Amino acid sequence: MTDATLPLLERYRDRLARGGEEFPISLGEGGTPLIHARRLGAELGLERLYLKFEGTNPTGSFKDRGMVLAVNRAMARGVQAVMCASTGNTSASAAAYAAAAGLPCWIVLPAGKVARGKLAQTLAAGARLIMIDGNFDAALDAVRELGHDERIAVVNSINPDRLAGQQTAAWEIIDALGMAPAILALPVGNAGNITAYWAGFRRSAELDGTSLPRMFGFQAAGAAPIVGGAPIASPETVATAIRIGNPASWQGAVAARDESGGLIEAVTDDDILAAQRDIVRFEGVFCEPASAASVAGVRRLTAQGSIKREDLIVCVLTGHGLKDPDIVAPEEGSLRPVSAQIAAIRHAMGL
Ligand code: AN7
């Protein structure tokens, strides 16, 4: 058990820090809830379904776990700026931690394909935005090239500090459950998170003898290069966070899948949106579309009989629903104003 009152990097200092290293920057990342989803579980036919809700991180996504380590180390190294490509959440996180470090931040984004909340966060923190006429994969290629300049720290997950920090989510799950789950399900985009979780679980197994979960990764059907076994030039999905055609950590994802006896499969946009709606309507937990890919995949595998009712399952909900408010459509007529009279309101209530 670890001391939950400590900042994340102090809590896991013995596993993450180099000798005498200091971590002056923290926004209170990590320590996210692991929620026993009883109503959603009953709907899916699962007794022990848990949601690891990463939306409560400071910028509303799991990216903060690795960003805190990457930016602390970039600052210690004396860089003059940080930079990343992003589908939105990495940019919001980089912008926030760079602001806290007093460092300028350059962000390269695919024009027109970043959810509104993520764009607002990035702009609000004063990052300098460059929108490109191209997708995330093109943005990351450009950032890799520009990152050869040693005055600039690239804080995409090609930076090993990002993946090191993201292992903490696996350790928190083990701390909360007292063991590893049988199955860890999560969305896969650039494939950094599945790689980091697997590294974290293996580390706990080595140090504490905990068991290893099977890793179940889910890509959106229109952006599923790992499922298809080849890069996709023009990935498309409503889940813009995982609209990625050539994942940087492809090999890490395949290793996590194969070493754990897991799988990486595709889920349709319709199934993703249905899962997003059911997670919040059954559990009150509002996640963004990409996050719901984990539950969409688990739902299908349970219906197929590949997951058993009593299996201990953790679905990672990687980002907050407020990131992408445009995706939630109002019920027909519910936004049309009525008179302020009690009678009119009663009538609108259907009483
Ligand atoms: C909510 O922000 O790639 O497989 O640039 O925002 O580790 O890439 C975001 C990815 C899942 C996929 N869920 O994680 C970015 C970016 C959410 C995300 C993923 C992302 P990886």
Short mmCIF file of N, CA and C and ligand atoms in Angstrom, two decimals, residues 60-63 85-91 118 136 156-157 162-163 166 186-194 240-242 244 288 290-291 317-320, ligand 1:
data_model
loop_
_atom_site.label_atom_id
_atom_site.label_comp_id
_atom_site.label_asym_id
_atom_site.label_seq_id
_atom_site.Cartn_x
_atom_site.Cartn_y
_atom_site.Cartn_z
N GLY A 60 -7.96 16.25 -17.14
CA GLY A 60 -9.08 15.42 -17.59
C GLY A 60 -8.71 14.20 -18.41
N SER A 61 -7.44 13.82 -18.43
CA SER A 61 -7.08 12.56 -19.10
C SER A 61 -5.86 11.92 -18.45
N PHE A 62 -5.64 10.65 -18.82
CA PHE A 62 -4.51 9.87 -18.29
C PHE A 62 -3.16 10.44 -18.68
N LYS A 63 -3.13 11.32 -19.65
CA LYS A 63 -1.84 11.84 -20.15
C LYS A 63 -1.03 12.51 -19.04
N ALA A 85 2.97 16.64 -30.87
CA ALA A 85 1.84 16.45 -31.79
C ALA A 85 0.73 15.87 -30.95
N SER A 86 -0.52 16.01 -31.37
CA SER A 86 -1.58 15.47 -30.53
C SER A 86 -2.90 15.34 -31.25
N THR A 87 -3.72 14.38 -30.77
CA THR A 87 -5.13 14.36 -31.16
C THR A 87 -5.95 15.19 -30.16
N GLY A 88 -5.31 15.79 -29.17
CA GLY A 88 -5.98 16.74 -28.28
C GLY A 88 -5.64 16.62 -26.80
N ASN A 89 -5.64 15.40 -26.27
CA ASN A 89 -5.39 15.28 -24.83
C ASN A 89 -3.94 15.50 -24.44
N THR A 90 -3.02 15.00 -25.26
CA THR A 90 -1.60 15.26 -24.98
C THR A 90 -1.33 16.75 -25.03
N SER A 91 -1.96 17.45 -25.95
CA SER A 91 -1.72 18.89 -26.05
C SER A 91 -2.26 19.63 -24.83
N LYS A 118 -10.65 20.17 -25.60
CA LYS A 118 -9.19 20.00 -25.62
C LYS A 118 -8.50 21.22 -26.23
N PHE A 136 -2.92 13.20 -37.44
CA PHE A 136 -2.00 13.08 -36.31
C PHE A 136 -0.68 12.46 -36.72
N ASN A 156 5.68 13.78 -26.57
CA ASN A 156 4.81 12.67 -27.02
C ASN A 156 5.29 11.39 -26.34
N SER A 157 4.52 10.31 -26.52
CA SER A 157 4.88 9.08 -25.81
C SER A 157 6.10 8.39 -26.41
N ARG A 162 7.28 9.59 -20.51
CA ARG A 162 5.81 9.53 -20.59
C ARG A 162 5.32 8.13 -20.21
N LEU A 163 5.90 7.12 -20.83
CA LEU A 163 5.45 5.75 -20.58
C LEU A 163 5.81 5.32 -19.16
N GLN A 166 3.17 6.68 -16.90
CA GLN A 166 1.85 6.06 -17.10
C GLN A 166 1.73 4.68 -16.46
N LEU A 186 -8.61 -1.48 -22.53
CA LEU A 186 -8.40 -0.05 -22.77
C LEU A 186 -8.41 0.26 -24.26
N PRO A 187 -8.69 1.55 -24.60
CA PRO A 187 -8.62 1.96 -25.99
C PRO A 187 -7.16 2.03 -26.45
N VAL A 188 -6.93 1.81 -27.73
CA VAL A 188 -5.58 1.89 -28.28
C VAL A 188 -5.56 2.88 -29.44
N GLY A 189 -4.69 3.88 -29.33
CA GLY A 189 -4.51 4.86 -30.39
C GLY A 189 -3.08 4.82 -30.87
N ASN A 190 -2.23 5.59 -30.20
CA ASN A 190 -0.80 5.58 -30.52
C ASN A 190 -0.10 4.42 -29.81
N ALA A 191 -0.85 3.70 -28.98
CA ALA A 191 -0.42 2.46 -28.33
C ALA A 191 0.58 2.63 -27.19
N GLY A 192 0.74 3.87 -26.72
CA GLY A 192 1.62 4.11 -25.59
C GLY A 192 1.04 3.58 -24.29
N ASN A 193 -0.27 3.77 -24.10
CA ASN A 193 -0.86 3.42 -22.81
C ASN A 193 -0.87 1.91 -22.58
N ILE A 194 -1.21 1.13 -23.58
CA ILE A 194 -1.23 -0.33 -23.40
C ILE A 194 0.20 -0.82 -23.12
N THR A 240 -12.13 10.96 -31.96
CA THR A 240 -10.97 11.65 -32.55
C THR A 240 -9.67 11.42 -31.78
N ALA A 241 -9.77 11.13 -30.48
CA ALA A 241 -8.56 10.88 -29.68
C ALA A 241 -7.75 9.72 -30.22
N ILE A 242 -8.43 8.74 -30.81
CA ILE A 242 -7.72 7.55 -31.31
C ILE A 242 -7.79 7.45 -32.84
N ILE A 244 -5.80 7.48 -35.35
CA ILE A 244 -4.35 7.33 -35.57
C ILE A 244 -4.12 6.12 -36.49
N GLU A 288 -15.14 10.41 -22.48
CA GLU A 288 -15.18 10.79 -23.89
C GLU A 288 -15.32 9.54 -24.78
N ALA A 290 -13.55 7.99 -27.16
CA ALA A 290 -12.43 7.04 -27.26
C ALA A 290 -12.38 6.12 -26.05
N SER A 291 -12.61 6.68 -24.87
CA SER A 291 -12.53 5.91 -23.62
C SER A 291 -13.52 4.76 -23.62
N LEU A 317 -11.15 4.17 -18.45
CA LEU A 317 -11.82 5.29 -19.12
C LEU A 317 -10.82 6.43 -19.14
N THR A 318 -10.20 6.61 -20.31
CA THR A 318 -8.98 7.40 -20.43
C THR A 318 -9.17 8.92 -20.34
N GLY A 319 -10.38 9.42 -20.68
CA GLY A 319 -10.56 10.86 -20.69
C GLY A 319 -11.98 11.28 -20.34
N HIS A 320 -12.15 12.53 -19.93
CA HIS A 320 -13.42 13.06 -19.46
C HIS A 320 -14.38 13.40 -20.60
C1 AN7 B 1 -8.91 9.72 -24.33
O1 AN7 B 1 -3.58 13.12 -27.16
O2 AN7 B 1 -2.72 10.26 -28.87
O3 AN7 B 1 -2.87 4.34 -27.24
O4 AN7 B 1 -2.30 12.91 -28.88
O5 AN7 B 1 -6.70 10.82 -25.71
O6 AN7 B 1 -1.61 5.67 -25.53
O7 AN7 B 1 -2.24 6.69 -27.71
C2 AN7 B 1 -4.45 10.49 -27.27
C3 AN7 B 1 -4.74 9.18 -27.10
C4 AN7 B 1 -7.07 6.79 -25.52
C5 AN7 B 1 -5.06 6.36 -26.81
N1 AN7 B 1 -7.97 7.57 -24.94
O8 AN7 B 1 -3.93 6.17 -25.99
C6 AN7 B 1 -3.06 12.43 -28.04
C7 AN7 B 1 -3.37 10.99 -28.11
C8 AN7 B 1 -7.86 8.91 -25.00
C9 AN7 B 1 -6.78 9.50 -25.68
C10 AN7 B 1 -6.00 7.31 -26.21
C11 AN7 B 1 -5.84 8.68 -26.32
P1 AN7 B 1 -2.58 5.69 -26.65
#
